[in-house]
Amino acid sequence: MTTPADDAPPRRSRARGEQTRQLILETALRLFRERGYAETTMRAIAKEAGVAVGNAYYYFDSKEHLIQGFYDRSQSSIRAAVAPVLSSERDFAARLRATMHAGIDVNAPYHSFAATFFKTAAEPTSPLSPFSRESSPAREAAIDVFRDVVEGSSAKLDPELRRELPELLWLGWMGVVLFWVYDQSPGQRRTRRLIDGAVPLIDRLVALSRLRVLRPALRQILTLIDSLRRD
């Protein structure tokens, strides 16, 4: 029989391990901002964090895996940032706008090096690609946030569109992120304008999806998306 005292050392060990992991990740993100992604090595990250290089590789197999850690943390931060709105607001457009702006707010400190690692992420075989197997936890977490946007709203949706809309919104969000990566306007205000302009259009299209005359076209679109997903 395991007693609380027996279980305490493993818990402390896991807690220390998580602290070390977060220290390495925080250090890496700071160095990426200060020196650039390409110029920052795992050795430099380990030295700055005060851990052995082997210890850094124990928690993160490569620099790319550090970025995966960043993706995961970013999604958690976005969910936390938008939680007050999603818990109190029922209007679909307001929920979607708040979520997209929260995404920009959370990632704003990393804009300076975003373009550098995006060049790597754009490679189809890169583990940094948002469509890669390695990115699937962060991708699913992002889609789940958009699912909450949809499910908690008062929007009246075609049932089939309701099922597919979270992933479609995530794909649209990827377009916004790409625009943000290359947006050099002060505070990326052009990206903010893009969000504020696009959300009412999305809201309008979602509302129109229930019109009988548009249902055949909607079914064709959803069938096409499904076939591409399964191919």
Short mmCIF file of C-alpha atoms in Angstrom, two decimals:
data_model
loop_
_atom_site.label_atom_id
_atom_site.label_comp_id
_atom_site.label_asym_id
_atom_site.label_seq_id
_atom_site.Cartn_x
_atom_site.Cartn_y
_atom_site.Cartn_z
CA MET A 1 0.00 0.00 0.00
CA THR A 2 1.41 3.41 -1.03
CA THR A 3 1.35 6.08 1.66
CA PRO A 4 1.41 9.86 1.10
CA ALA A 5 4.96 9.90 2.43
CA ASP A 6 6.00 7.27 -0.14
CA ASP A 7 4.48 9.32 -2.94
CA ALA A 8 6.01 12.66 -1.88
CA PRO A 9 9.50 12.20 -3.41
CA PRO A 10 8.15 11.33 -6.90
CA ARG A 11 5.83 14.36 -6.74
CA ARG A 12 8.70 16.63 -5.73
CA SER A 13 10.86 15.15 -8.47
CA ARG A 14 8.15 15.79 -11.09
CA ALA A 15 7.69 19.34 -9.81
CA ARG A 16 11.43 20.03 -10.04
CA GLY A 17 11.51 18.52 -13.50
CA GLU A 18 8.68 20.77 -14.66
CA GLN A 19 10.41 23.80 -13.14
CA THR A 20 13.60 22.95 -15.03
CA ARG A 21 11.66 22.43 -18.24
CA GLN A 22 9.94 25.80 -17.89
CA LEU A 23 13.25 27.50 -17.06
CA ILE A 24 14.82 26.15 -20.23
CA LEU A 25 11.81 27.19 -22.30
CA GLU A 26 11.69 30.70 -20.80
CA THR A 27 15.42 31.14 -21.36
CA ALA A 28 15.15 29.97 -24.96
CA LEU A 29 12.31 32.35 -25.76
CA ARG A 30 14.22 35.26 -24.22
CA LEU A 31 17.34 34.46 -26.24
CA PHE A 32 15.26 34.06 -29.39
CA ARG A 33 13.95 37.58 -28.83
CA GLU A 34 17.37 39.03 -28.00
CA ARG A 35 19.61 37.19 -30.48
CA GLY A 36 17.24 35.74 -33.04
CA TYR A 37 16.09 32.17 -33.56
CA ALA A 38 18.82 31.12 -36.02
CA GLU A 39 21.64 32.56 -33.90
CA THR A 40 20.57 30.86 -30.65
CA THR A 41 22.03 27.42 -30.01
CA MET A 42 21.00 24.75 -27.54
CA ARG A 43 24.40 25.16 -25.89
CA ALA A 44 23.79 28.89 -25.39
CA ILE A 45 20.32 28.19 -23.96
CA ALA A 46 21.71 25.63 -21.50
CA LYS A 47 24.49 27.96 -20.39
CA GLU A 48 22.12 30.88 -19.86
CA ALA A 49 19.67 28.67 -17.95
CA GLY A 50 22.45 27.28 -15.76
CA VAL A 51 21.89 23.66 -16.73
CA ALA A 52 24.05 21.07 -18.48
CA VAL A 53 23.66 20.77 -22.24
CA GLY A 54 22.65 17.15 -21.77
CA ASN A 55 19.95 18.26 -19.35
CA ALA A 56 18.57 20.70 -21.92
CA TYR A 57 18.42 17.91 -24.50
CA TYR A 58 16.72 15.67 -21.93
CA TYR A 59 13.73 18.02 -21.87
CA PHE A 60 13.86 19.20 -25.49
CA ASP A 61 15.33 17.07 -28.25
CA SER A 62 16.14 20.10 -30.40
CA LYS A 63 15.48 23.78 -30.93
CA GLU A 64 12.42 22.79 -32.93
CA HIS A 65 11.01 21.01 -29.89
CA LEU A 66 11.47 24.22 -27.90
CA ILE A 67 9.21 25.94 -30.41
CA GLN A 68 6.67 23.15 -29.92
CA GLY A 69 6.82 23.98 -26.22
CA PHE A 70 6.18 27.60 -27.14
CA TYR A 71 3.17 26.59 -29.27
CA ASP A 72 1.70 24.59 -26.38
CA ARG A 73 2.19 27.38 -23.87
CA SER A 74 0.82 29.95 -26.30
CA GLN A 75 -2.44 28.04 -26.65
CA SER A 76 -2.79 27.75 -22.87
CA SER A 77 -2.18 31.49 -22.52
CA ILE A 78 -4.72 32.36 -25.22
CA ARG A 79 -7.37 30.19 -23.55
CA ALA A 80 -6.69 31.85 -20.19
CA ALA A 81 -6.73 35.35 -21.70
CA VAL A 82 -10.06 34.90 -23.48
CA ALA A 83 -11.79 32.91 -20.71
CA PRO A 84 -13.54 35.95 -19.13
CA VAL A 85 -15.14 36.88 -22.45
CA LEU A 86 -16.15 33.33 -23.32
CA SER A 87 -17.75 32.89 -19.91
CA SER A 88 -19.86 36.05 -20.15
CA GLU A 89 -20.45 36.87 -23.83
CA ARG A 90 -22.86 34.96 -26.06
CA ASP A 91 -22.56 36.95 -29.28
CA PHE A 92 -20.58 34.91 -31.82
CA ALA A 93 -18.78 37.87 -33.40
CA ALA A 94 -17.74 39.30 -30.03
CA ARG A 95 -16.42 35.91 -28.92
CA LEU A 96 -14.47 35.38 -32.14
CA ARG A 97 -13.03 38.91 -32.16
CA ALA A 98 -11.89 38.62 -28.54
CA THR A 99 -10.23 35.26 -29.21
CA MET A 100 -8.29 36.52 -32.22
CA HIS A 101 -7.16 39.68 -30.45
CA ALA A 102 -6.09 37.56 -27.46
CA GLY A 103 -3.96 35.49 -29.82
CA ILE A 104 -2.21 38.61 -31.06
CA ASP A 105 -1.74 39.93 -27.51
CA VAL A 106 -0.21 36.67 -26.27
CA ASN A 107 2.22 36.38 -29.18
CA ALA A 108 3.14 40.07 -29.43
CA PRO A 109 6.42 39.76 -27.45
CA TYR A 110 7.69 37.20 -29.98
CA HIS A 111 6.93 39.12 -33.16
CA SER A 112 10.55 40.14 -33.68
CA PHE A 113 11.71 36.56 -34.34
CA ALA A 114 8.46 35.10 -35.69
CA ALA A 115 9.42 35.58 -39.35
CA THR A 116 12.74 33.77 -38.80
CA PHE A 117 11.28 30.53 -37.54
CA PHE A 118 8.24 30.82 -39.82
CA LYS A 119 10.59 30.25 -42.75
CA THR A 120 11.42 26.88 -41.21
CA ALA A 121 7.79 26.18 -40.32
CA ALA A 122 6.75 26.83 -43.91
CA GLU A 123 8.70 23.76 -45.06
CA PRO A 124 6.14 20.94 -45.54
CA THR A 125 8.34 18.41 -43.73
CA SER A 126 9.27 20.70 -40.83
CA PRO A 127 8.11 19.66 -37.35
CA LEU A 128 7.39 23.36 -36.79
CA SER A 129 4.65 23.33 -39.42
CA PRO A 130 1.24 23.92 -37.83
CA PHE A 131 0.02 20.96 -39.89
CA SER A 132 2.75 18.53 -38.74
CA ARG A 133 2.27 15.50 -36.53
CA GLU A 134 4.52 17.11 -33.93
CA SER A 135 2.28 20.19 -33.81
CA SER A 136 -0.94 18.20 -33.38
CA PRO A 137 -1.34 18.86 -29.60
CA ALA A 138 -1.10 22.63 -30.09
CA ARG A 139 -3.27 22.45 -33.21
CA GLU A 140 -6.00 20.51 -31.43
CA ALA A 141 -5.82 22.89 -28.47
CA ALA A 142 -6.31 25.85 -30.81
CA ILE A 143 -9.24 24.19 -32.57
CA ASP A 144 -10.77 23.46 -29.15
CA VAL A 145 -10.67 27.17 -28.31
CA PHE A 146 -12.57 27.94 -31.52
CA ARG A 147 -14.96 25.11 -30.68
CA ASP A 148 -15.69 26.89 -27.40
CA VAL A 149 -16.23 30.11 -29.36
CA VAL A 150 -18.86 28.38 -31.48
CA GLU A 151 -20.54 26.15 -28.91
CA GLY A 152 -20.94 28.85 -26.28
CA SER A 153 -22.40 31.38 -28.69
CA SER A 154 -25.99 32.17 -29.54
CA ALA A 155 -25.34 31.68 -33.27
CA LYS A 156 -27.91 29.56 -35.10
CA LEU A 157 -25.92 27.25 -37.33
CA ASP A 158 -26.50 24.57 -39.88
CA PRO A 159 -25.64 21.33 -37.96
CA GLU A 160 -22.99 20.22 -40.44
CA LEU A 161 -21.35 23.63 -40.44
CA ARG A 162 -21.38 23.67 -36.63
CA ARG A 163 -19.30 20.49 -36.63
CA GLU A 164 -16.75 21.81 -39.13
CA LEU A 165 -16.65 25.49 -38.22
CA PRO A 166 -14.03 25.30 -35.41
CA GLU A 167 -11.43 23.85 -37.77
CA LEU A 168 -12.39 26.33 -40.50
CA LEU A 169 -11.94 29.19 -38.03
CA TRP A 170 -8.54 27.80 -37.07
CA LEU A 171 -7.52 27.72 -40.74
CA GLY A 172 -8.62 31.34 -41.04
CA TRP A 173 -6.63 32.13 -37.90
CA MET A 174 -3.54 30.64 -39.56
CA GLY A 175 -4.01 33.19 -42.34
CA VAL A 176 -4.22 35.98 -39.76
CA VAL A 177 -1.04 34.71 -38.07
CA LEU A 178 0.79 34.71 -41.42
CA PHE A 179 -0.33 38.30 -42.01
CA TRP A 180 0.81 39.20 -38.48
CA VAL A 181 4.24 37.62 -38.97
CA TYR A 182 5.01 40.00 -41.84
CA ASP A 183 3.08 43.01 -40.49
CA GLN A 184 5.62 45.76 -39.71
CA SER A 185 3.06 48.44 -38.82
CA PRO A 186 3.40 49.89 -35.28
CA GLY A 187 2.00 47.38 -32.82
CA GLN A 188 0.88 45.34 -35.86
CA ARG A 189 -2.18 47.56 -36.07
CA ARG A 190 -2.88 46.40 -39.63
CA THR A 191 -3.44 42.90 -38.25
CA ARG A 192 -5.86 44.34 -35.69
CA ARG A 193 -7.76 46.05 -38.52
CA LEU A 194 -7.81 42.79 -40.47
CA ILE A 195 -9.40 41.00 -37.50
CA ASP A 196 -11.94 43.78 -36.90
CA GLY A 197 -12.87 43.79 -40.59
CA ALA A 198 -12.96 40.04 -41.13
CA VAL A 199 -14.99 39.03 -38.06
CA PRO A 200 -18.24 40.78 -39.15
CA LEU A 201 -17.91 39.12 -42.58
CA ILE A 202 -17.46 35.69 -40.98
CA ASP A 203 -20.40 36.38 -38.69
CA ARG A 204 -22.54 37.31 -41.69
CA LEU A 205 -21.54 34.20 -43.64
CA VAL A 206 -22.29 31.99 -40.63
CA ALA A 207 -25.75 33.55 -40.33
CA LEU A 208 -26.43 33.10 -44.06
CA SER A 209 -25.48 29.42 -43.87
CA ARG A 210 -28.98 28.62 -42.60
CA LEU A 211 -30.66 29.95 -45.73
CA ARG A 212 -32.17 27.12 -47.74
CA VAL A 213 -30.91 28.52 -51.05
CA LEU A 214 -27.29 28.33 -49.86
CA ARG A 215 -27.41 24.82 -48.42
CA PRO A 216 -26.39 22.97 -51.62
CA ALA A 217 -23.28 25.16 -51.97
CA LEU A 218 -22.50 24.70 -48.28
CA ARG A 219 -22.76 20.92 -48.62
CA GLN A 220 -20.36 21.00 -51.58
CA ILE A 221 -17.83 23.02 -49.61
CA LEU A 222 -18.02 20.75 -46.58
CA THR A 223 -17.76 17.63 -48.75
CA LEU A 224 -14.68 19.05 -50.44
CA ILE A 225 -13.05 19.84 -47.08
CA ASP A 226 -13.82 16.35 -45.81
CA SER A 227 -12.34 14.70 -48.90
CA LEU A 228 -9.14 16.77 -48.60
CA ARG A 229 -8.84 15.85 -44.92
CA ARG A 230 -9.15 12.13 -45.63
CA ASP A 231 -6.87 12.04 -48.70
#
